[in-house]
Coordinates of C-alpha atoms in Angstrom, one line a residue:
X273 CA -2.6 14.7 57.6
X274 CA 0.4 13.4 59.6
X275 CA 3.3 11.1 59.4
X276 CA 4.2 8.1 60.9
X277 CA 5.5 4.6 60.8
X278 CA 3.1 1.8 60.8
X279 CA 3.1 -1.9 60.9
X280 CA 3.6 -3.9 57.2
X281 CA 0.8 -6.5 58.2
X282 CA -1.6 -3.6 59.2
X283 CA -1.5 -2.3 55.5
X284 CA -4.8 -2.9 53.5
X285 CA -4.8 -2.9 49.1
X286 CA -7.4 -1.4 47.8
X287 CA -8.9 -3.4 44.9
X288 CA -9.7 -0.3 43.3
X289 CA -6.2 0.5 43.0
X290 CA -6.0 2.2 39.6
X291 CA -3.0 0.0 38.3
X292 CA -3.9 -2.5 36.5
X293 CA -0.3 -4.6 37.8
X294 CA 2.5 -4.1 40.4
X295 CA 5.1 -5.2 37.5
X296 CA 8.2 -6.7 39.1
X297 CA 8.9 -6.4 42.6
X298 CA 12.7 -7.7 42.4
X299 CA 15.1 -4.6 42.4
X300 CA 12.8 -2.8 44.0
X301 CA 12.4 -5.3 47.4
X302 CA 16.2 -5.4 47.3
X303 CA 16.5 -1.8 47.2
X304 CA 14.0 -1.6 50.1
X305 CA 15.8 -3.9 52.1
X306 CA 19.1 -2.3 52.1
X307 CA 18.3 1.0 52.3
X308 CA 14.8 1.0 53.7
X309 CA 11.8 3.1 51.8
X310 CA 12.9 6.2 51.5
X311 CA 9.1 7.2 50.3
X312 CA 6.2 7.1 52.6
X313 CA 3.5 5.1 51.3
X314 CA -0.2 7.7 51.6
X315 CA -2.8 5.5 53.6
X316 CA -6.1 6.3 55.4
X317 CA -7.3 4.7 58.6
X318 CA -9.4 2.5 58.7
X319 CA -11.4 0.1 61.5
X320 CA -9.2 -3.2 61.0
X321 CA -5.8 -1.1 59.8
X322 CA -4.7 1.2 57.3
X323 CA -5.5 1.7 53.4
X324 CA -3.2 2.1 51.0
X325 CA -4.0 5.4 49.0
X326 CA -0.7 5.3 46.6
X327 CA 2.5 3.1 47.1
X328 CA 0.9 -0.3 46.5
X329 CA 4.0 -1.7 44.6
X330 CA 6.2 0.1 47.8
X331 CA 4.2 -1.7 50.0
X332 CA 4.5 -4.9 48.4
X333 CA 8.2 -4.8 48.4
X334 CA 8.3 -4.0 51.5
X335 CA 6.4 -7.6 52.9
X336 CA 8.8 -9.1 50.2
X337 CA 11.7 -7.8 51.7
X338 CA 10.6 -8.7 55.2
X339 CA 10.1 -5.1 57.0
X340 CA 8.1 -4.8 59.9
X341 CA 7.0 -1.3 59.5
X342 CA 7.2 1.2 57.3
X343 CA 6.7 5.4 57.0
X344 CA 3.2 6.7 55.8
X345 CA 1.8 9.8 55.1
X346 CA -1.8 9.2 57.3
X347 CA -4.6 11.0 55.7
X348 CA -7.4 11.3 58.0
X349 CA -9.1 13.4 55.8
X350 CA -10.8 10.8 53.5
X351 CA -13.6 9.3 54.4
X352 CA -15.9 8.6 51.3
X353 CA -14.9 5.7 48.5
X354 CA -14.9 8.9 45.9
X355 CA -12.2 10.8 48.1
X356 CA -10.4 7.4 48.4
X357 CA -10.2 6.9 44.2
X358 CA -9.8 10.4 43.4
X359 CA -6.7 10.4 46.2
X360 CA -5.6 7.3 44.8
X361 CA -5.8 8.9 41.2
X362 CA -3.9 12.3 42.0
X363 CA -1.6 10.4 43.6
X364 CA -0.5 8.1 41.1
X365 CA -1.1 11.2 38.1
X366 CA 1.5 13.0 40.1
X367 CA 3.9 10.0 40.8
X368 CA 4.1 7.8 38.0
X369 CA 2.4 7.4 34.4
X370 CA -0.8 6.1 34.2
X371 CA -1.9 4.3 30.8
X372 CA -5.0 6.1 29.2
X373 CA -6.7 2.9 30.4
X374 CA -6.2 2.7 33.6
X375 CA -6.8 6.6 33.9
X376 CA -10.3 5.7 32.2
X377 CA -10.9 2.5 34.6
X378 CA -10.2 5.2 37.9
X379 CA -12.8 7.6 36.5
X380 CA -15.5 4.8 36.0
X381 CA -15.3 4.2 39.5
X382 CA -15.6 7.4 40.2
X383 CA -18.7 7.4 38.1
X384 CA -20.4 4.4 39.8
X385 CA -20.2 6.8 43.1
X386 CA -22.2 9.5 41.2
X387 CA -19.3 11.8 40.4
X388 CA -19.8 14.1 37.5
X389 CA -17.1 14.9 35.2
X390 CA -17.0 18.4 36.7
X391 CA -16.3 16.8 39.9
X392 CA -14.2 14.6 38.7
X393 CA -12.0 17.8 36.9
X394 CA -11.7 19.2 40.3
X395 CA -10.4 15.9 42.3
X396 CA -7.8 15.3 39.8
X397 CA -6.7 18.5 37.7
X398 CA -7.7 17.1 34.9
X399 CA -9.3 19.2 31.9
X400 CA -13.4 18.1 31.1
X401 CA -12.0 16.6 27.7
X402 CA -9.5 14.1 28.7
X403 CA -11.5 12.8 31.2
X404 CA -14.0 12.4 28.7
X405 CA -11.9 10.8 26.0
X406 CA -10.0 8.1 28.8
X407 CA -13.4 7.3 29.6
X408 CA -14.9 6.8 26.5
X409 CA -11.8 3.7 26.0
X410 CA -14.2 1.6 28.4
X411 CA -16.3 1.3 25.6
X412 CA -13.7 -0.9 23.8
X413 CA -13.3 -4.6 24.1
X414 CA -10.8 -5.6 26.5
X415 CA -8.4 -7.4 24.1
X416 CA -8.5 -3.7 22.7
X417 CA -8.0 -1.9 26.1
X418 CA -4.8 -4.6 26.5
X419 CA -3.8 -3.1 23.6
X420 CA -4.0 0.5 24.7
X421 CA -2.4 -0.6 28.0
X422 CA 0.5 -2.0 26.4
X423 CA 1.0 1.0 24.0
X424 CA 0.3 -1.2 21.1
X425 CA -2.1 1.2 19.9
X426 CA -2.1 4.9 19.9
X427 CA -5.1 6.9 21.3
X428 CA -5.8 8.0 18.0
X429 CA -6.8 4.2 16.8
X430 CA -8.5 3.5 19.8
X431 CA -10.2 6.6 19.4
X432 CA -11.4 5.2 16.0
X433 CA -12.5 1.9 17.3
X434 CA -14.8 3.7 20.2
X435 CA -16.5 5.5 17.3
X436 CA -17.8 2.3 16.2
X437 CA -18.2 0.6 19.1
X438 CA -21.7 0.3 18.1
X439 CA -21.2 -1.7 14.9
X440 CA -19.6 -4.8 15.7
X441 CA -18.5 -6.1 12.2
X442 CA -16.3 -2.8 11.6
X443 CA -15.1 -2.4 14.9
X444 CA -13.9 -6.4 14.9
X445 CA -12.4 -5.3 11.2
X446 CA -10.8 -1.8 12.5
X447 CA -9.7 -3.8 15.4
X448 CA -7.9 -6.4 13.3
X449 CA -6.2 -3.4 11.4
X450 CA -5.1 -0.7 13.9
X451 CA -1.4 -0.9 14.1
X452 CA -1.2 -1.9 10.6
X453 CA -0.5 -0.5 7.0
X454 CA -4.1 -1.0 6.1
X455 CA -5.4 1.2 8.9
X456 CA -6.2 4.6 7.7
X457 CA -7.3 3.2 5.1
X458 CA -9.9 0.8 6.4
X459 CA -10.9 3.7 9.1
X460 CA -11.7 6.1 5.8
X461 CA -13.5 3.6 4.4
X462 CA -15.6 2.6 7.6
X463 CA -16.9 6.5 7.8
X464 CA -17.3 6.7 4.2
X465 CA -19.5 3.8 4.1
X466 CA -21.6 5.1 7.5
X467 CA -21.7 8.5 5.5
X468 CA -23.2 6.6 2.7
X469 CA -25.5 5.0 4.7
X470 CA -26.5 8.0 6.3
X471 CA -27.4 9.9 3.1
X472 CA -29.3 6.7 2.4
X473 CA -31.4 6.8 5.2
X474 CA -32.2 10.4 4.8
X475 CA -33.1 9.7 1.3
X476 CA -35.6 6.6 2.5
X477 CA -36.5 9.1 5.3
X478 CA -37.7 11.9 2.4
X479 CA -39.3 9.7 0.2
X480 CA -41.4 7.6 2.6
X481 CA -42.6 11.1 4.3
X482 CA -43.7 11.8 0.9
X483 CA -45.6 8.3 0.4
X484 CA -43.0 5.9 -1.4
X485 CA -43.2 2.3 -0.1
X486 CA -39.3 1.2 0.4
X487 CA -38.7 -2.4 0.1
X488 CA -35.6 -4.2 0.9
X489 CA -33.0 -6.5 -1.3
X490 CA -34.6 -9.3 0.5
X491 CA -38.1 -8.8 -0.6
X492 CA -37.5 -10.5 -3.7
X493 CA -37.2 -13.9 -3.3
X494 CA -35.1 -16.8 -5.3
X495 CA -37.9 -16.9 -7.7
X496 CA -38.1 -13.3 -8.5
X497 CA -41.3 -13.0 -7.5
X498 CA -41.5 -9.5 -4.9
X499 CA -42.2 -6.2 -5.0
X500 CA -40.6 -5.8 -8.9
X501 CA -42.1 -6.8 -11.9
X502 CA -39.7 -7.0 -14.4
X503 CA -42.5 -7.4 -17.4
X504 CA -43.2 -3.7 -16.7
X505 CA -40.6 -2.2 -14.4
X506 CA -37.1 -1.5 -15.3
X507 CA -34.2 -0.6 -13.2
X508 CA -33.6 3.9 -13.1
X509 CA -29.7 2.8 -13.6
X510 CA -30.9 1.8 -17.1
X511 CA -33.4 4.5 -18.2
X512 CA -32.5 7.7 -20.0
X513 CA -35.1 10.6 -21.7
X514 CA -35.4 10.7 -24.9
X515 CA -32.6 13.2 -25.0
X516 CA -30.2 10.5 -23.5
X517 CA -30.2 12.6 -20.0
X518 CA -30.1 9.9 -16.6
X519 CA -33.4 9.8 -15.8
X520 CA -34.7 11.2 -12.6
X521 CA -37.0 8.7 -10.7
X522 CA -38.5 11.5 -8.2
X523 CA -39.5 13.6 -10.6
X524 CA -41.8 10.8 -11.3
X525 CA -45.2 10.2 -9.6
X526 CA -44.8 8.3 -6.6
X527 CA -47.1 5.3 -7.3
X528 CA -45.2 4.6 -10.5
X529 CA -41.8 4.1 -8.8
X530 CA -40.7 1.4 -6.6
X531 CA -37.8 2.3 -4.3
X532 CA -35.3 -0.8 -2.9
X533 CA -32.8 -0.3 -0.6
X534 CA -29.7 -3.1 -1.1
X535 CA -28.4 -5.4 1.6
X536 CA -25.5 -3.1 2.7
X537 CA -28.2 -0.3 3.7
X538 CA -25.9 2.2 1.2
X539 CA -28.1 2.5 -2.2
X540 CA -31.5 2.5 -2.8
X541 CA -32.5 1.8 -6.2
X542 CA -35.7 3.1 -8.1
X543 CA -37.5 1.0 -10.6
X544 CA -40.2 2.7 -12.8
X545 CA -43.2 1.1 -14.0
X546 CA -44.0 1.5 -17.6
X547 CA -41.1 3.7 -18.5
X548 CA -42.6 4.9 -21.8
X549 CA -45.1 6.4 -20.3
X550 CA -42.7 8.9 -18.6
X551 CA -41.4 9.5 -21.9
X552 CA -37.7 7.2 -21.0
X553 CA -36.2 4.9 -22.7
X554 CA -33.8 2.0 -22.2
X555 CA -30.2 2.9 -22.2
X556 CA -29.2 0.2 -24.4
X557 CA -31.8 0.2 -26.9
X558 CA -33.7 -3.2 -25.4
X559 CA -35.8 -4.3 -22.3
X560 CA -32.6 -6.5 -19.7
X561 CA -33.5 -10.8 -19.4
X562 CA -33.2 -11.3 -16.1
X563 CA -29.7 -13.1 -17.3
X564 CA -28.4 -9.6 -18.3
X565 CA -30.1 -8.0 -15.1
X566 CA -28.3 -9.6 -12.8
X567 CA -24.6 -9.3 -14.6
X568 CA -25.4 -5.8 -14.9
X569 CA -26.1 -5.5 -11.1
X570 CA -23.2 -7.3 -10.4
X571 CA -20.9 -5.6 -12.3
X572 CA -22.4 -2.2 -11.6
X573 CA -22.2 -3.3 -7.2
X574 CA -18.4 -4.1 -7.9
X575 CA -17.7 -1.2 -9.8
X576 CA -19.4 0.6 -6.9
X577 CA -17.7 -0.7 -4.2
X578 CA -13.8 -0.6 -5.7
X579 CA -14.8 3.2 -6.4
X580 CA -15.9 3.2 -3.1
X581 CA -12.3 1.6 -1.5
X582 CA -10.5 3.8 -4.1
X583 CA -11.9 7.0 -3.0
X584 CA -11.1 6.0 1.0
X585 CA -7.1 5.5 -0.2
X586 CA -7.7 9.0 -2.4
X587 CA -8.9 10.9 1.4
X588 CA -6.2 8.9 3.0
X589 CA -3.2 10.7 0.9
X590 CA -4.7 13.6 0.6
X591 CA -4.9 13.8 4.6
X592 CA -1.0 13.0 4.1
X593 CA -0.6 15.6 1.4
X594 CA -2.0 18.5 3.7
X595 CA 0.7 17.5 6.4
X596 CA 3.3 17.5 3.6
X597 CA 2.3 21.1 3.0
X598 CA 2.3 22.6 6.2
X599 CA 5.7 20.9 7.4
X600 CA 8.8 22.8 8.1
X601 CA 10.8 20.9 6.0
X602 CA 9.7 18.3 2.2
X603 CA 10.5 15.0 2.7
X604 CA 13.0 13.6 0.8
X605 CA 12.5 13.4 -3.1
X606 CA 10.2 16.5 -3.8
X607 CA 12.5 18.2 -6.2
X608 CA 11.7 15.3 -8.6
X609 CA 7.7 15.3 -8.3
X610 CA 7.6 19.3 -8.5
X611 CA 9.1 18.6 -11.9
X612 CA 7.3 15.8 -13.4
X613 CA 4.7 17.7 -11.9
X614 CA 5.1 20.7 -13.8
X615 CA 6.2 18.7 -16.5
X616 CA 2.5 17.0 -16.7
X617 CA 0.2 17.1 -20.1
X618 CA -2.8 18.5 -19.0
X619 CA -4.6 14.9 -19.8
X620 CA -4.7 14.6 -16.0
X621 CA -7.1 17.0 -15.4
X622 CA -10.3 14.3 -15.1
X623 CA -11.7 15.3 -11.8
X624 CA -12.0 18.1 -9.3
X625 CA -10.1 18.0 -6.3
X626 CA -10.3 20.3 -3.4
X627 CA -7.0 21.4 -1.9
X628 CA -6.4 24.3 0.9
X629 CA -3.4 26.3 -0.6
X630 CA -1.9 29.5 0.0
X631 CA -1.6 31.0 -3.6
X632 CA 0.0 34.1 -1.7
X633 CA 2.5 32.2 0.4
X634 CA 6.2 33.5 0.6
X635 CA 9.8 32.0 1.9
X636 CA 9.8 28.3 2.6
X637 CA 6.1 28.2 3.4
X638 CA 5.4 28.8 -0.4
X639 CA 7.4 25.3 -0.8
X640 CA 5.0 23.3 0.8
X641 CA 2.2 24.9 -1.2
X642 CA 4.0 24.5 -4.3
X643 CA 4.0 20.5 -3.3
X644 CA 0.9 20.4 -2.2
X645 CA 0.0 21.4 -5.9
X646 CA 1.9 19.4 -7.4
X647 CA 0.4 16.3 -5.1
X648 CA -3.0 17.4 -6.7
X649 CA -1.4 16.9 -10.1
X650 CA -0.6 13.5 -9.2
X651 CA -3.9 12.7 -7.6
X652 CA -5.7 14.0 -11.1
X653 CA -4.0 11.4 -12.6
X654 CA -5.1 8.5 -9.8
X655 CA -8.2 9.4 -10.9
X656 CA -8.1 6.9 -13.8
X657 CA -6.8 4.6 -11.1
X658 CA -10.3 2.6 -10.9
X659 CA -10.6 2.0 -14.9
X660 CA -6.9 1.4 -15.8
X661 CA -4.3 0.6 -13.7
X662 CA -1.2 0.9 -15.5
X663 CA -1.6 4.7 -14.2
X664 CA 0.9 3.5 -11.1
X665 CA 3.5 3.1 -13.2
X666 CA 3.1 6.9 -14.5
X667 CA 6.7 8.7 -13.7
X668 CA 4.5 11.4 -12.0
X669 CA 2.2 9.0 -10.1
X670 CA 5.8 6.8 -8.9
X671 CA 7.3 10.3 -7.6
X672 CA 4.1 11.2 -6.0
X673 CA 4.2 7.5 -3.9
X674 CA 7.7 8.0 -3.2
X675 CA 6.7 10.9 -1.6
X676 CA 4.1 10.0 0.3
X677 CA 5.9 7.2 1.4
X678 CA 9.1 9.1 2.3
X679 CA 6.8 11.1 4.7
X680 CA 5.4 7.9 6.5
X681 CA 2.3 7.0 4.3
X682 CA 2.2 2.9 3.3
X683 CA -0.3 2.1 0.6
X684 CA -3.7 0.5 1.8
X685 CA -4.1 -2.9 0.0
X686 CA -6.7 -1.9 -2.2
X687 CA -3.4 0.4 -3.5
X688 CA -1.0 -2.5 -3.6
X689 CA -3.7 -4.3 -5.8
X690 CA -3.8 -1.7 -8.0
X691 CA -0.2 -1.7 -8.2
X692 CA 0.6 -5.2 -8.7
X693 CA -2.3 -5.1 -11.4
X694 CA -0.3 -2.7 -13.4
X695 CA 3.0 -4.4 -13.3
X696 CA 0.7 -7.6 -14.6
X697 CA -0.8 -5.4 -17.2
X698 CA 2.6 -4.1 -18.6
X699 CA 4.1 -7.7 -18.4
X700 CA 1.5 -9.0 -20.7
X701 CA 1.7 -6.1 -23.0
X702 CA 5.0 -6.7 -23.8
X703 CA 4.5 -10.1 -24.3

């Protein structure tokens, strides 16, 4: 390594430079010219002159500005493209501050010259992790790298989108949401969903190892004809035993149960031939015409998927709840939920919900447990959310949202629907 002065028109960029843009050159040729560069670029010789290894925008100002040479650090050293890029990288780590993406974009190249990520921890100083996680952003579109670049999204969202950079339809929907109130939301939603389907395809995995014959949605065709006869099958949804217990369709022998799996992949649904046999019964008292079938379906498919969006918004808060209750300080407006909170009729206990609390916290710490309770209080009363929505307008429920909101949350629009619902509900009722 020495250090010397070297002709302007001698000085090679390297398209591999791991900045995306030199930005505006401006202030930064006018500086140069007046007081010259007062930081060597770092170049490497090469046969027709010398590479630039960091101080690309430097250089550039300096042609702008009209100098015929400038000072370089010469660094004889590199001789392989993967020294070159991991120079260029440590360089511009140490000097300025790379965007995720760009970081990411330097350690693909290095990649594409067979450098490992252990490697690639000792070139830079970089731990095994982030070089892993900056890398994994080149699996996002590039309209969503721009993003990143600019700082329009936060690693954490892009982080999201990579996760289901596999599925176009939710990645296009997470990607249209990220930096948005509906975000969180539509993230909890997107895992619940894959969960869903997961379960669904361990299920279909089970039963066809034990013989069942799955059919899709599709199978049965505009004419109802398909793999269900609906003279002697009827849906599991609508059978009970003669006890009026749900009736289990895999406690049943296999050949008398049809299994199909729905269009969205996240419910299969059993019909049973000849129910009676199996000592069941029909919910309702009679056999379904197909008119009732498919209302029933319908409705039961929509009930499904608002409990579905509901319980996404439910995770959502409650992910806000636990960083309520492990900050050093409520947000504003918790005096008035704890409260209405201890205020509460015991009518709101309708569901189990799982909270980590500290029944043997002291000092301020025992604060934020004492709100995380009382956040649970509220959420028992959500739970009636999906059937009647005039719940919102509880005095508990509209402390608990002030809350929330007080500590950064914004309601998901599945939420807002619900709210605006109730304030139409109470309008009419006093009508």
């Amino acid at each position: 390594m020495q250090f010397d002065t070297i002709p302007t028109d001698k000085l090679i960029g390297d398209g591999r430079n791991v900045r995306r843009d030199l930005g505006d050159l401006t202030e930064l040729a006018a500086s140069i010219k007046s007081q010259g560069m007062l930081e060597p670029l770092v170049v490497a010789p090469v046969l027709d002159g010398w590479r630039i290894i960091a101080g690309h925008r430097r250089a550039a100002a300096a042609t702008q500005a009209g100098l015929a040479e400038v000072p370089a650090i010469i660094r004889d050293d590199l001789e392989s493209t993967p020294e070159i890029v991991g120079a260029m990288l440590v360089e511009n780590l140490q000097r300025q501050n790379l965007s995720a993406v760009e970081e990411g974009e330097a350690y693909e190249q290095l990649a594409l010259h067979d450098v490992d990520t252990a490697e690639m921890a000792k070139l830079t100083g970089r731990n095994r992790k982030t070089i892993t996680s900056r890398r994994s952003l080149m699996k996002l579109a590039e309209p969503e790298q721009d993003r990143v670049h600019a700082g329009e999204l936060t690693l954490d969202q892009a982080a999201a989108l990579v996760e289901f950079a596999d599925d176009p339809d939710t990645y296009k929907t997470l990607a249209r949401d990220a930096g948005g109130f509906n975000f969180d939301w539509t993230l909890k939603n997107a895992r619940n969903r894959r969960d869903a389907a997961a379960e669904v395809a361990k299920l279909r995995a089970e039963l066809e190892s034990a013989g069942a014959t799955i059919h899709d949605e599709a199978d049965q065709d505009d004419d109802d004809e398909g793999p269900i006869d609906h003279d002697t099958m009827t849906s599991a949804y609508s059978l009970v035993t003669e006890d009026g217990d749900d009736a289990d369709p895999r406690s049943l022998p296999i050949e008398d149960v049809v299994w199909v799996q729905n269009k969205s992949g996240r419910h299969l649904e059993a019909w049973v031939r000849n129910p009676a046999e199996h000592g069941l019964r029909h919910r309702w008292g009679h056999l379904e015409t197909p008119e009732e079938r498919a209302e029933r379906q319908a409705e039961h498919e929509a009930k499904l998927k608002h409990r579905e969006a509901l319980e996404a918004a439910h995770e959502v808060r409650m992910d806000v709840v636990a960083r309520i209750g492990a900050a050093k300080k409520p947000p504003k407006g918790y005096e008035r939920l704890l409260l209405l909170a201890m205020n509460a009729s015991s009518v709101y206990y309708g569901r189990t919900i799982e909270v980590d609390v500290n029944l043997d916290a002291t000092g301020p710490a025992a604060l934020g447990q004492a709100l995380v309770l009382a956040c649970r209080r509220a959420e028992f009363a959500l739970g009636a959310a999906w059937h009647s929505p005039r719940v919102w307008l509880d005095d508990l429920v509209t402390a608990y949202v002030d809350l929330l909101k007080a500590a950064g949350w914004e309601p998901s629009q599945v939420e807002r629907d619900g709210m605006d619902q109730a304030e139409v509900d109470l309008a009419e009722s006093q009508t």
